[in-house]
Amino acid sequence: PRLREQALQWHGTLSVAIYLRPHEQASPEYDEVLVTIHELHAGIESLGKCRLIISLVYGLDPATTPIEFDTLYPINALRNIALLQATTPLVMVIDIDFVPSRHFWQYLTDNSRYAALITSAHESLHVWALVSLELHEGYLPLPETQEEVARGLTNASVVVAEAYLNPAAHMPVGIQEWLLKNEIYGPIEASEAFEPFVLGSREKLPLYDERFRGYGWDKTTHAAQLRKEGFSYYMLPFHFVVARYHQPTPTAVRMFGDGEEQGDTLLRMRMEWLYNQFLAELEGRTYNLPQISKY
């Protein structure tokens, strides 16, 4: 349902990587899952608005994989697979539960604006940080316009994504300033913790480091590489992406715990070490980042 909702709102090319866990591959319903994916693809394509590219990614079986870490959710590998299958000059990297605002694609592809965005992305290394929001009232429809966002912010049904868990990740977009803008603006200051979803050049954006699995530090490392390589963050007026709030995923709970379950301390320590290792590599005179799978 989330992919369908995203595809119905987007009138351009949409490249998606779908992860199939080992138990799903072994399930009696596996063939039905493939049929459902095929029918979704055919249904979206038949509307003639969104070109949907789906890549299936098969998870490793923990029973036959020597290193348990290799079986964790490969979030950055999924992002890279979707990016590598994309064909457009500009790419917008978002998670599958986020839906673009109404007419976002039409705004970007206005002839003169699209040409200017491509030039800025290719020649000046501009990236555009996306205003990313969460709807916290499940009975309400997702906001589709900036005016609906403003009303939702007033009654707190809409908040900036991760506002309660990791506010530094998306808060620097400056939601109140954004509400007042009607032109592209920037650059905006990018702190070390700022890790927005971005729009940028498919050719210029680095891929995501695939050593980062599970939950945490996956986009932070990408943002660090953008800063290191001279990218600048700008903002688009009017448009945004929004998701329905959901409880922390099992992957997130394993990393950080929740009210009832303690997180995996050793896994968190490993990921923190890996993040610091990435930053140290990034500061080297020459670096070979990101690290990606040979497959």
PDB file of N, CA and C in Angstrom, residues 27-64:
ATOM      1  N   SER A  27       8.376 -18.933   2.323  1.00  0.00           N
ATOM      2  CA  SER A  27       6.955 -19.007   2.681  1.00  0.00           C
ATOM      3  C   SER A  27       6.131 -19.635   1.558  1.00  0.00           C
ATOM      4  N   PRO A  28       5.071 -20.372   1.924  1.00  0.00           N
ATOM      5  CA  PRO A  28       4.162 -20.901   0.903  1.00  0.00           C
ATOM      6  C   PRO A  28       3.496 -19.795   0.083  1.00  0.00           C
ATOM      7  N   GLU A  29       3.456 -18.584   0.663  1.00  0.00           N
ATOM      8  CA  GLU A  29       2.828 -17.462  -0.041  1.00  0.00           C
ATOM      9  C   GLU A  29       3.806 -16.703  -0.944  1.00  0.00           C
ATOM     10  N   TYR A  30       5.034 -17.232  -1.083  1.00  0.00           N
ATOM     11  CA  TYR A  30       6.058 -16.514  -1.859  1.00  0.00           C
ATOM     12  C   TYR A  30       5.595 -16.211  -3.277  1.00  0.00           C
ATOM     13  N   ASP A  31       5.022 -17.211  -3.951  1.00  0.00           N
ATOM     14  CA  ASP A  31       4.552 -16.991  -5.320  1.00  0.00           C
ATOM     15  C   ASP A  31       3.457 -15.924  -5.359  1.00  0.00           C
ATOM     16  N   GLU A  32       2.616 -15.901  -4.325  1.00  0.00           N
ATOM     17  CA  GLU A  32       1.568 -14.885  -4.264  1.00  0.00           C
ATOM     18  C   GLU A  32       2.172 -13.492  -4.090  1.00  0.00           C
ATOM     19  N   VAL A  33       3.253 -13.406  -3.317  1.00  0.00           N
ATOM     20  CA  VAL A  33       3.944 -12.120  -3.140  1.00  0.00           C
ATOM     21  C   VAL A  33       4.452 -11.599  -4.482  1.00  0.00           C
ATOM     22  N   LEU A  34       5.070 -12.483  -5.252  1.00  0.00           N
ATOM     23  CA  LEU A  34       5.578 -12.076  -6.568  1.00  0.00           C
ATOM     24  C   LEU A  34       4.446 -11.648  -7.492  1.00  0.00           C
ATOM     25  N   VAL A  35       3.335 -12.358  -7.432  1.00  0.00           N
ATOM     26  CA  VAL A  35       2.188 -11.981  -8.258  1.00  0.00           C
ATOM     27  C   VAL A  35       1.668 -10.607  -7.834  1.00  0.00           C
ATOM     28  N   THR A  36       1.608 -10.367  -6.532  1.00  0.00           N
ATOM     29  CA  THR A  36       1.140  -9.065  -6.034  1.00  0.00           C
ATOM     30  C   THR A  36       2.042  -7.936  -6.522  1.00  0.00           C
ATOM     31  N   ILE A  37       3.356  -8.163  -6.463  1.00  0.00           N
ATOM     32  CA  ILE A  37       4.298  -7.149  -6.940  1.00  0.00           C
ATOM     33  C   ILE A  37       4.111  -6.920  -8.436  1.00  0.00           C
ATOM     34  N   HIS A  38       3.958  -8.006  -9.183  1.00  0.00           N
ATOM     35  CA  HIS A  38       3.749  -7.886 -10.631  1.00  0.00           C
ATOM     36  C   HIS A  38       2.468  -7.121 -10.932  1.00  0.00           C
ATOM     37  N   GLU A  39       1.394  -7.424 -10.215  1.00  0.00           N
ATOM     38  CA  GLU A  39       0.121  -6.738 -10.455  1.00  0.00           C
ATOM     39  C   GLU A  39       0.209  -5.263 -10.085  1.00  0.00           C
ATOM     40  N   LEU A  40       0.912  -4.957  -9.008  1.00  0.00           N
ATOM     41  CA  LEU A  40       1.106  -3.556  -8.642  1.00  0.00           C
ATOM     42  C   LEU A  40       1.843  -2.815  -9.752  1.00  0.00           C
ATOM     43  N   HIS A  41       2.933  -3.435 -10.241  1.00  0.00           N
ATOM     44  CA  HIS A  41       3.713  -2.815 -11.312  1.00  0.00           C
ATOM     45  C   HIS A  41       2.853  -2.586 -12.551  1.00  0.00           C
ATOM     46  N   ALA A  42       2.107  -3.609 -12.954  1.00  0.00           N
ATOM     47  CA  ALA A  42       1.274  -3.500 -14.149  1.00  0.00           C
ATOM     48  C   ALA A  42       0.188  -2.443 -13.969  1.00  0.00           C
ATOM     49  N   GLY A  43      -0.406  -2.396 -12.768  1.00  0.00           N
ATOM     50  CA  GLY A  43      -1.464  -1.436 -12.518  1.00  0.00           C
ATOM     51  C   GLY A  43      -0.980   0.001 -12.559  1.00  0.00           C
ATOM     52  N   ILE A  44       0.184   0.253 -11.950  1.00  0.00           N
ATOM     53  CA  ILE A  44       0.737   1.609 -11.962  1.00  0.00           C
ATOM     54  C   ILE A  44       1.135   2.015 -13.374  1.00  0.00           C
ATOM     55  N   GLU A  45       1.813   1.119 -14.088  1.00  0.00           N
ATOM     56  CA  GLU A  45       2.263   1.442 -15.444  1.00  0.00           C
ATOM     57  C   GLU A  45       1.079   1.677 -16.386  1.00  0.00           C
ATOM     58  N   SER A  46      -0.023   0.966 -16.154  1.00  0.00           N
ATOM     59  CA  SER A  46      -1.169   1.102 -17.055  1.00  0.00           C
ATOM     60  C   SER A  46      -1.811   2.481 -16.975  1.00  0.00           C
ATOM     61  N   LEU A  47      -1.567   3.186 -15.876  1.00  0.00           N
ATOM     62  CA  LEU A  47      -2.132   4.532 -15.739  1.00  0.00           C
ATOM     63  C   LEU A  47      -1.403   5.549 -16.610  1.00  0.00           C
ATOM     64  N   GLY A  48      -0.176   5.200 -17.043  1.00  0.00           N
ATOM     65  CA  GLY A  48       0.562   6.066 -17.951  1.00  0.00           C
ATOM     66  C   GLY A  48       1.138   7.320 -17.317  1.00  0.00           C
ATOM     67  N   LYS A  49       1.265   7.344 -15.998  1.00  0.00           N
ATOM     68  CA  LYS A  49       1.784   8.536 -15.320  1.00  0.00           C
ATOM     69  C   LYS A  49       3.148   8.293 -14.683  1.00  0.00           C
ATOM     70  N   CYS A  50       3.299   7.153 -14.030  1.00  0.00           N
ATOM     71  CA  CYS A  50       4.541   6.821 -13.329  1.00  0.00           C
ATOM     72  C   CYS A  50       5.189   5.618 -13.990  1.00  0.00           C
ATOM     73  N   ARG A  51       6.459   5.759 -14.356  1.00  0.00           N
ATOM     74  CA  ARG A  51       7.228   4.599 -14.837  1.00  0.00           C
ATOM     75  C   ARG A  51       7.875   3.951 -13.623  1.00  0.00           C
ATOM     76  N   LEU A  52       7.447   2.748 -13.285  1.00  0.00           N
ATOM     77  CA  LEU A  52       7.868   2.078 -12.056  1.00  0.00           C
ATOM     78  C   LEU A  52       8.912   1.005 -12.357  1.00  0.00           C
ATOM     79  N   ILE A  53      10.107   1.174 -11.787  1.00  0.00           N
ATOM     80  CA  ILE A  53      11.192   0.208 -11.920  1.00  0.00           C
ATOM     81  C   ILE A  53      11.361  -0.474 -10.569  1.00  0.00           C
ATOM     82  N   ILE A  54      11.137  -1.793 -10.522  1.00  0.00           N
ATOM     83  CA  ILE A  54      11.225  -2.537  -9.267  1.00  0.00           C
ATOM     84  C   ILE A  54      12.392  -3.506  -9.326  1.00  0.00           C
ATOM     85  N   SER A  55      13.271  -3.434  -8.326  1.00  0.00           N
ATOM     86  CA  SER A  55      14.372  -4.389  -8.172  1.00  0.00           C
ATOM     87  C   SER A  55      14.094  -5.225  -6.928  1.00  0.00           C
ATOM     88  N   LEU A  56      14.167  -6.543  -7.060  1.00  0.00           N
ATOM     89  CA  LEU A  56      13.985  -7.434  -5.925  1.00  0.00           C
ATOM     90  C   LEU A  56      15.349  -7.807  -5.354  1.00  0.00           C
ATOM     91  N   VAL A  57      15.482  -7.672  -4.042  1.00  0.00           N
ATOM     92  CA  VAL A  57      16.740  -7.956  -3.353  1.00  0.00           C
ATOM     93  C   VAL A  57      16.472  -9.065  -2.345  1.00  0.00           C
ATOM     94  N   TYR A  58      17.249 -10.139  -2.431  1.00  0.00           N
ATOM     95  CA  TYR A  58      17.009 -11.316  -1.610  1.00  0.00           C
ATOM     96  C   TYR A  58      17.984 -11.352  -0.428  1.00  0.00           C
ATOM     97  N   GLY A  59      17.410 -11.419   0.776  1.00  0.00           N
ATOM     98  CA  GLY A  59      18.230 -11.450   1.978  1.00  0.00           C
ATOM     99  C   GLY A  59      18.941 -12.773   2.162  1.00  0.00           C
ATOM    100  N   LEU A  60      20.071 -12.734   2.878  1.00  0.00           N
ATOM    101  CA  LEU A  60      20.852 -13.941   3.162  1.00  0.00           C
ATOM    102  C   LEU A  60      20.197 -14.734   4.287  1.00  0.00           C
ATOM    103  N   ASP A  61      20.273 -16.042   4.201  1.00  0.00           N
ATOM    104  CA  ASP A  61      19.706 -16.924   5.206  1.00  0.00           C
ATOM    105  C   ASP A  61      20.655 -16.989   6.411  1.00  0.00           C
ATOM    106  N   PRO A  62      20.198 -16.578   7.593  1.00  0.00           N
ATOM    107  CA  PRO A  62      21.075 -16.631   8.781  1.00  0.00           C
ATOM    108  C   PRO A  62      21.618 -18.026   9.064  1.00  0.00           C
ATOM    109  N   ALA A  63      20.859 -19.061   8.662  1.00  0.00           N
ATOM    110  CA  ALA A  63      21.292 -20.438   8.953  1.00  0.00           C
ATOM    111  C   ALA A  63      22.521 -20.838   8.151  1.00  0.00           C
ATOM    112  N   THR A  64      22.767 -20.182   7.040  1.00  0.00           N
ATOM    113  CA  THR A  64      23.892 -20.568   6.179  1.00  0.00           C
ATOM    114  C   THR A  64      24.893 -19.427   5.979  1.00  0.00           C
TER     115      THR A  64
END
